[in-house]
PDB file of C-alpha atoms in Angstrom:
ATOM      1  CA  MET A 224      -4.013   7.176  14.592  1.00  0.00           C
ATOM      2  CA  PRO A 225      -5.618   7.826  18.015  1.00  0.00           C
ATOM      3  CA  ASP A 226      -5.781   4.866  20.400  1.00  0.00           C
ATOM      4  CA  ILE A 227      -9.541   4.898  20.377  1.00  0.00           C
ATOM      5  CA  ALA A 228      -9.582   4.213  16.620  1.00  0.00           C
ATOM      6  CA  ARG A 229      -8.930   0.387  16.650  1.00  0.00           C
ATOM      7  CA  SER A 230     -10.869  -2.187  14.738  1.00  0.00           C
ATOM      8  CA  GLY A 231     -11.747  -5.598  16.052  1.00  0.00           C
ATOM      9  CA  PHE A 232     -10.524  -8.945  14.668  1.00  0.00           C
ATOM     10  CA  PHE A 233     -13.636  -9.520  12.540  1.00  0.00           C
ATOM     11  CA  THR A 234     -13.401  -6.138  10.898  1.00  0.00           C
ATOM     12  CA  ASN A 235      -9.625  -6.330  10.335  1.00  0.00           C
ATOM     13  CA  PHE A 236      -9.315  -9.880   9.060  1.00  0.00           C
ATOM     14  CA  VAL A 237     -12.745 -10.655   7.517  1.00  0.00           C
ATOM     15  CA  LEU A 238     -14.372  -7.390   6.337  1.00  0.00           C
ATOM     16  CA  GLU A 239     -11.375  -5.295   5.422  1.00  0.00           C
ATOM     17  CA  ASN A 240      -8.536  -7.713   4.636  1.00  0.00           C
ATOM     18  CA  PRO A 241      -9.884 -11.279   4.233  1.00  0.00           C
ATOM     19  CA  TRP A 242      -6.960 -12.628   2.224  1.00  0.00           C
ATOM     20  CA  PRO A 243      -4.596 -13.751   5.053  1.00  0.00           C
ATOM     21  CA  LEU A 244      -7.290 -15.619   7.015  1.00  0.00           C
ATOM     22  CA  ALA A 245      -8.897 -17.090   3.896  1.00  0.00           C
ATOM     23  CA  GLY A 246      -5.454 -18.145   2.721  1.00  0.00           C
ATOM     24  CA  LEU A 247      -4.723 -19.798   6.047  1.00  0.00           C
ATOM     25  CA  PHE A 248      -7.986 -21.790   5.911  1.00  0.00           C
ATOM     26  CA  THR A 249      -7.175 -22.779   2.279  1.00  0.00           C
ATOM     27  CA  ILE A 250      -3.769 -24.100   3.282  1.00  0.00           C
ATOM     28  CA  VAL A 251      -5.321 -26.068   6.180  1.00  0.00           C
ATOM     29  CA  ALA A 252      -7.978 -27.499   3.792  1.00  0.00           C
ATOM     30  CA  GLY A 253      -5.233 -28.426   1.282  1.00  0.00           C
ATOM     31  CA  THR A 254      -3.178 -30.159   3.930  1.00  0.00           C
ATOM     32  CA  ILE A 255      -6.135 -32.147   5.165  1.00  0.00           C
ATOM     33  CA  PHE A 256      -6.969 -33.128   1.590  1.00  0.00           C
ATOM     34  CA  TRP A 257      -3.339 -34.170   0.960  1.00  0.00           C
ATOM     35  CA  LEU A 258      -3.419 -36.338   4.036  1.00  0.00           C
ATOM     36  CA  ALA A 259      -6.666 -37.949   2.800  1.00  0.00           C
ATOM     37  CA  VAL A 260      -4.936 -38.857  -0.492  1.00  0.00           C
ATOM     38  CA  GLN A 261      -1.776 -40.076   1.170  1.00  0.00           C
ATOM     39  CA  ARG A 262      -3.652 -42.257   3.621  1.00  0.00           C
ATOM     40  CA  ASP A 263      -6.385 -43.222   1.240  1.00  0.00           C
ATOM     41  CA  ASP A 264      -8.839 -42.042   3.892  1.00  0.00           C
ATOM     42  CA  ARG A 265     -12.011 -40.653   2.475  1.00  0.00           C
ATOM     43  CA  ARG A 266     -13.187 -39.629   5.881  1.00  0.00           C
ATOM     44  CA  LEU A 267     -10.822 -36.625   5.701  1.00  0.00           C
ATOM     45  CA  VAL A 268     -12.294 -35.301   2.482  1.00  0.00           C
ATOM     46  CA  ILE A 269     -15.407 -33.868   4.133  1.00  0.00           C
ATOM     47  CA  PRO A 270     -13.420 -31.919   6.780  1.00  0.00           C
ATOM     48  CA  ALA A 271     -11.175 -30.570   3.984  1.00  0.00           C
ATOM     49  CA  ALA A 272     -14.201 -29.476   2.001  1.00  0.00           C
ATOM     50  CA  LEU A 273     -15.748 -27.808   5.080  1.00  0.00           C
ATOM     51  CA  VAL A 274     -12.563 -25.875   5.904  1.00  0.00           C
ATOM     52  CA  PHE A 275     -12.258 -24.775   2.293  1.00  0.00           C
ATOM     53  CA  ALA A 276     -15.932 -23.632   2.410  1.00  0.00           C
ATOM     54  CA  VAL A 277     -15.122 -21.512   5.451  1.00  0.00           C
ATOM     55  CA  ALA A 278     -12.229 -19.877   3.475  1.00  0.00           C
ATOM     56  CA  ALA A 279     -14.585 -19.179   0.540  1.00  0.00           C
ATOM     57  CA  VAL A 280     -17.186 -17.632   2.842  1.00  0.00           C
ATOM     58  CA  ILE A 281     -14.563 -15.413   4.529  1.00  0.00           C
ATOM     59  CA  LEU A 282     -13.290 -14.167   1.182  1.00  0.00           C
ATOM     60  CA  ALA A 283     -16.796 -13.544  -0.259  1.00  0.00           C
ATOM     61  CA  VAL A 284     -17.893 -11.550   2.800  1.00  0.00           C
ATOM     62  CA  GLY A 285     -14.704  -9.511   2.755  1.00  0.00           C
ATOM     63  CA  LEU A 286     -15.060  -8.645  -0.932  1.00  0.00           C
ATOM     64  CA  LEU A 287     -18.736  -7.941  -0.874  1.00  0.00           C
ATOM     65  CA  VAL A 288     -19.040  -5.886   2.301  1.00  0.00           C
ATOM     66  CA  GLU A 289     -17.658  -2.341   2.361  1.00  0.00           C
ATOM     67  CA  THR A 290     -16.865  -1.007   5.831  1.00  0.00           C
ATOM     68  CA  SER A 291     -16.991   2.632   6.861  1.00  0.00           C
ATOM     69  CA  GLY A 292     -13.206   2.534   6.999  1.00  0.00           C
ATOM     70  CA  GLU A 293     -12.939   1.336   3.442  1.00  0.00           C
ATOM     71  CA  ALA A 294     -15.435   3.868   2.166  1.00  0.00           C
ATOM     72  CA  ALA A 295     -13.624   6.700   3.944  1.00  0.00           C
ATOM     73  CA  ALA A 296     -10.251   5.563   2.476  1.00  0.00           C
ATOM     74  CA  ASP A 297     -11.750   5.688  -1.010  1.00  0.00           C
ATOM     75  CA  ARG A 298     -13.137   9.132  -0.381  1.00  0.00           C
ATOM     76  CA  THR A 299      -9.761  10.270   0.930  1.00  0.00           C
ATOM     77  CA  ARG A 300      -8.072   9.103  -2.337  1.00  0.00           C
ATOM     78  CA  GLU A 301     -10.682  11.117  -4.234  1.00  0.00           C
ATOM     79  CA  PHE A 302     -10.137  14.153  -1.998  1.00  0.00           C
ATOM     80  CA  VAL A 303      -6.335  13.985  -2.566  1.00  0.00           C
ATOM     81  CA  SER A 304      -6.849  13.539  -6.247  1.00  0.00           C
ATOM     82  CA  ALA A 305      -8.965  16.686  -6.348  1.00  0.00           C
ATOM     83  CA  ALA A 306      -6.158  18.502  -4.527  1.00  0.00           C
ATOM     84  CA  SER A 307      -3.563  17.312  -6.999  1.00  0.00           C
ATOM     85  CA  ASP A 308      -5.664  18.327  -9.894  1.00  0.00           C
ATOM     86  CA  GLY A 309      -6.434  21.762  -8.508  1.00  0.00           C
ATOM     87  CA  ARG A 310     -10.196  21.022  -8.222  1.00  0.00           C
ATOM     88  CA  ILE A 311     -10.571  23.249  -5.166  1.00  0.00           C
ATOM     89  CA  ASP A 312     -14.335  23.678  -5.501  1.00  0.00           C
ATOM     90  CA  GLU A 313     -14.776  19.956  -5.374  1.00  0.00           C
ATOM     91  CA  MET A 314     -12.665  19.829  -2.198  1.00  0.00           C
ATOM     92  CA  LEU A 315     -14.661  22.585  -0.537  1.00  0.00           C
ATOM     93  CA  ALA A 316     -17.919  20.826  -1.491  1.00  0.00           C
ATOM     94  CA  GLY A 317     -16.691  17.782   0.370  1.00  0.00           C
ATOM     95  CA  LEU A 318     -16.465  19.609   3.680  1.00  0.00           C
ATOM     96  CA  ASP A 319     -19.084  19.281   6.375  1.00  0.00           C
ATOM     97  CA  PRO A 320     -20.541  22.800   7.157  1.00  0.00           C
ATOM     98  CA  ASP A 321     -19.092  22.568  10.661  1.00  0.00           C
ATOM     99  CA  ALA A 322     -15.799  21.068   9.654  1.00  0.00           C
ATOM    100  CA  THR A 323     -12.745  22.036  11.703  1.00  0.00           C
ATOM    101  CA  LEU A 324      -9.005  22.263  11.296  1.00  0.00           C
ATOM    102  CA  HIS A 325      -6.776  20.871  13.969  1.00  0.00           C
ATOM    103  CA  VAL A 326      -3.015  21.293  14.439  1.00  0.00           C
ATOM    104  CA  GLY A 327      -0.742  18.503  15.721  1.00  0.00           C
ATOM    105  CA  ARG A 328      -3.370  16.267  17.300  1.00  0.00           C
ATOM    106  CA  ILE A 329      -7.109  15.742  16.613  1.00  0.00           C
ATOM    107  CA  GLU A 330      -7.633  16.217  20.389  1.00  0.00           C
ATOM    108  CA  ASN A 331      -6.346  19.825  20.139  1.00  0.00           C
ATOM    109  CA  PRO A 332      -9.005  22.540  19.848  1.00  0.00           C
ATOM    110  CA  GLY A 333     -10.247  22.892  16.238  1.00  0.00           C
ATOM    111  CA  LEU A 334     -10.029  26.032  14.226  1.00  0.00           C
ATOM    112  CA  PRO A 335     -13.244  27.115  12.428  1.00  0.00           C
ATOM    113  CA  ILE A 336     -14.052  26.079   8.914  1.00  0.00           C
ATOM    114  CA  GLU A 337     -12.906  29.455   7.559  1.00  0.00           C
ATOM    115  CA  ASP A 338      -9.346  28.429   8.410  1.00  0.00           C
ATOM    116  CA  LEU A 339      -9.770  25.125   6.662  1.00  0.00           C
ATOM    117  CA  ARG A 340     -11.153  26.755   3.587  1.00  0.00           C
ATOM    118  CA  ARG A 341      -8.236  29.206   3.504  1.00  0.00           C
ATOM    119  CA  MET A 342      -5.782  26.315   3.699  1.00  0.00           C
ATOM    120  CA  ILE A 343      -7.572  24.510   0.810  1.00  0.00           C
ATOM    121  CA  ASP A 344      -7.838  27.686  -1.231  1.00  0.00           C
ATOM    122  CA  ALA A 345      -4.050  28.064  -0.997  1.00  0.00           C
ATOM    123  CA  LEU A 346      -3.700  24.764  -2.940  1.00  0.00           C
ATOM    124  CA  GLY A 347      -5.231  26.576  -5.907  1.00  0.00           C
ATOM    125  CA  SER A 348      -2.873  29.518  -5.730  1.00  0.00           C
ATOM    126  CA  ARG A 349       0.555  29.918  -4.002  1.00  0.00           C
ATOM    127  CA  HIS A 350       0.710  26.215  -2.921  1.00  0.00           C
ATOM    128  CA  ARG A 351      -0.444  24.683  -6.245  1.00  0.00           C
ATOM    129  CA  ILE A 352       0.440  21.009  -6.282  1.00  0.00           C
ATOM    130  CA  GLU A 353       2.788  19.910  -9.086  1.00  0.00           C
ATOM    131  CA  GLN A 354       3.323  16.350  -7.987  1.00  0.00           C
ATOM    132  CA  ASN A 355       1.891  14.206  -5.181  1.00  0.00           C
ATOM    133  CA  THR A 356       2.316  10.630  -4.032  1.00  0.00           C
ATOM    134  CA  ILE A 357       0.334   8.923  -1.276  1.00  0.00           C
ATOM    135  CA  THR A 358       2.852   6.959   0.843  1.00  0.00           C
ATOM    136  CA  LEU A 359       0.382   5.783   3.566  1.00  0.00           C
ATOM    137  CA  ILE A 360      -3.308   5.487   3.929  1.00  0.00           C
ATOM    138  CA  ASN A 361      -4.609   3.776   7.012  1.00  0.00           C
ATOM    139  CA  SER A 362      -8.375   3.794   7.763  1.00  0.00           C
ATOM    140  CA  VAL A 363     -10.571   2.678  10.600  1.00  0.00           C
ATOM    141  CA  GLY A 364     -14.279   2.896  11.023  1.00  0.00           C
ATOM    142  CA  THR A 365     -15.352   4.357  14.368  1.00  0.00           C
ATOM    143  CA  SER A 366     -18.996   3.541  13.695  1.00  0.00           C
ATOM    144  CA  SER A 367     -21.187   2.651  10.687  1.00  0.00           C
ATOM    145  CA  ASP A 368     -21.234   6.309   9.626  1.00  0.00           C
ATOM    146  CA  THR A 369     -17.888   7.688  10.835  1.00  0.00           C
ATOM    147  CA  ALA A 370     -14.282   6.880  10.151  1.00  0.00           C
ATOM    148  CA  LEU A 371     -10.740   8.158  10.602  1.00  0.00           C
ATOM    149  CA  VAL A 372      -8.105   8.108   7.840  1.00  0.00           C
ATOM    150  CA  GLU A 373      -4.399   8.554   8.518  1.00  0.00           C
ATOM    151  CA  LEU A 374      -2.734   9.896   5.391  1.00  0.00           C
ATOM    152  CA  ALA A 375       0.902  10.499   4.451  1.00  0.00           C
ATOM    153  CA  CYS A 376       2.067  12.162   1.250  1.00  0.00           C
ATOM    154  CA  LEU A 377       5.143  13.309  -0.582  1.00  0.00           C
ATOM    155  CA  THR A 378       4.272  16.573  -2.331  1.00  0.00           C
ATOM    156  CA  ARG A 379       5.953  19.108  -4.546  1.00  0.00           C
ATOM    157  CA  THR A 380       4.244  22.477  -4.888  1.00  0.00           C
ATOM    158  CA  THR A 381       4.986  25.679  -6.689  1.00  0.00           C
ATOM    159  CA  SER A 382       6.147  27.143  -3.343  1.00  0.00           C
ATOM    160  CA  SER A 383       8.251  24.235  -2.090  1.00  0.00           C
ATOM    161  CA  ILE A 384      11.906  23.428  -2.622  1.00  0.00           C
ATOM    162  CA  GLY A 385      11.771  19.819  -3.597  1.00  0.00           C
ATOM    163  CA  THR A 386       9.424  17.213  -2.293  1.00  0.00           C
ATOM    164  CA  VAL A 387       7.835  17.717   1.095  1.00  0.00           C
ATOM    165  CA  PRO A 388       6.545  14.878   3.334  1.00  0.00           C
ATOM    166  CA  SER A 389       3.370  15.474   5.282  1.00  0.00           C
ATOM    167  CA  ARG A 390       1.018  13.497   7.514  1.00  0.00           C
ATOM    168  CA  TRP A 391      -2.676  14.141   8.057  1.00  0.00           C
ATOM    169  CA  LEU A 392      -5.630  12.728   9.883  1.00  0.00           C
ATOM    170  CA  LEU A 393      -9.052  13.073   8.180  1.00  0.00           C
ATOM    171  CA  GLU A 394     -12.272  12.476  10.077  1.00  0.00           C
ATOM    172  CA  TRP A 395     -15.177  11.467   7.793  1.00  0.00           C
ATOM    173  CA  GLU A 396     -18.908  11.340   8.579  1.00  0.00           C
ATOM    174  CA  ARG A 397     -21.735  10.070   6.415  1.00  0.00           C
ATOM    175  CA  GLY A 398     -24.985  11.978   6.280  1.00  0.00           C
ATOM    176  CA  SER A 399     -27.827  11.481   3.830  1.00  0.00           C
ATOM    177  CA  GLY A 400     -25.725   8.822   2.103  1.00  0.00           C
ATOM    178  CA  ARG A 401     -22.866  11.223   1.416  1.00  0.00           C
ATOM    179  CA  TRP A 402     -19.449  11.174   3.073  1.00  0.00           C
ATOM    180  CA  LEU A 403     -18.075  14.593   4.190  1.00  0.00           C
ATOM    181  CA  VAL A 404     -14.944  15.694   5.922  1.00  0.00           C
ATOM    182  CA  ARG A 405     -15.752  16.446   9.543  1.00  0.00           C
ATOM    183  CA  SER A 406     -12.187  17.531  10.483  1.00  0.00           C
ATOM    184  CA  ILE A 407      -8.671  17.594   9.075  1.00  0.00           C
ATOM    185  CA  THR A 408      -5.682  17.437  11.431  1.00  0.00           C
ATOM    186  CA  ALA A 409      -2.208  18.510  10.205  1.00  0.00           C
ATOM    187  CA  ILE A 410       0.048  16.141  12.114  1.00  0.00           C
ATOM    188  CA  SER A 411       3.372  17.134  10.470  1.00  0.00           C
ATOM    189  CA  ILE A 412       4.609  18.974   7.458  1.00  0.00           C
ATOM    190  CA  ALA A 413       8.260  18.705   6.343  1.00  0.00           C
ATOM    191  CA  GLY A 414       8.975  16.740   9.489  1.00  0.00           C
ATOM    192  CA  ARG A 415       7.662  19.448  11.800  1.00  0.00           C
ATOM    193  CA  THR A 416       4.405  19.884  13.740  1.00  0.00           C
ATOM    194  CA  PRO A 417       2.603  23.042  12.490  1.00  0.00           C
ATOM    195  CA  THR A 418       1.951  25.750  15.045  1.00  0.00           C
ATOM    196  CA  GLY A 419      -0.651  28.487  15.142  1.00  0.00           C
ATOM    197  CA  ARG A 420      -3.282  29.137  12.450  1.00  0.00           C
ATOM    198  CA  GLN A 421      -0.862  29.083   9.504  1.00  0.00           C
ATOM    199  CA  VAL A 422      -0.743  25.404   8.771  1.00  0.00           C
ATOM    200  CA  LEU A 423       0.858  25.587   5.299  1.00  0.00           C
ATOM    201  CA  PRO A 424       4.164  27.531   5.365  1.00  0.00           C
TER     202      PRO A 424
END
């Protein structure tokens, strides 16, 4: 994931993953309440209730609010599922008209959408996926309508010998309420960084 793609504390621990922080506040509330019982001090009950209320609010906000990173992660899972099922038309429909294909790093010059379409088309022919497992999916919203998703998979295709690891970076952008792939970066395939226009071997 590029260095610029970093979420703040609120996004990380309230909006996207509220469980650790809510759990911490719940433990603190429980400890205060336990002390109130042990000391027979009713004055501690109100602080315990307030801390528990904070935990409840954190959890509610985290579960109800979907960030751009979370939305992009869900769309990435759908995109990979379409690839695994051979629904190539669905994948192509999920591309932005100006989508680009990058090799190695997202900062490298992008290849035009025709190269990206050829790579995806190959998943319906000589590189048909037989089995695929997502081993990593890490997303971060870069704005309210854009996000980056780091994806790692273990894939067996009709052309591969065994299972092949790969790592990708997908850039998503929302327009007219619909998330589309703005760019795909092939970071590594079978432990090697692709070179040239032929991303899939």
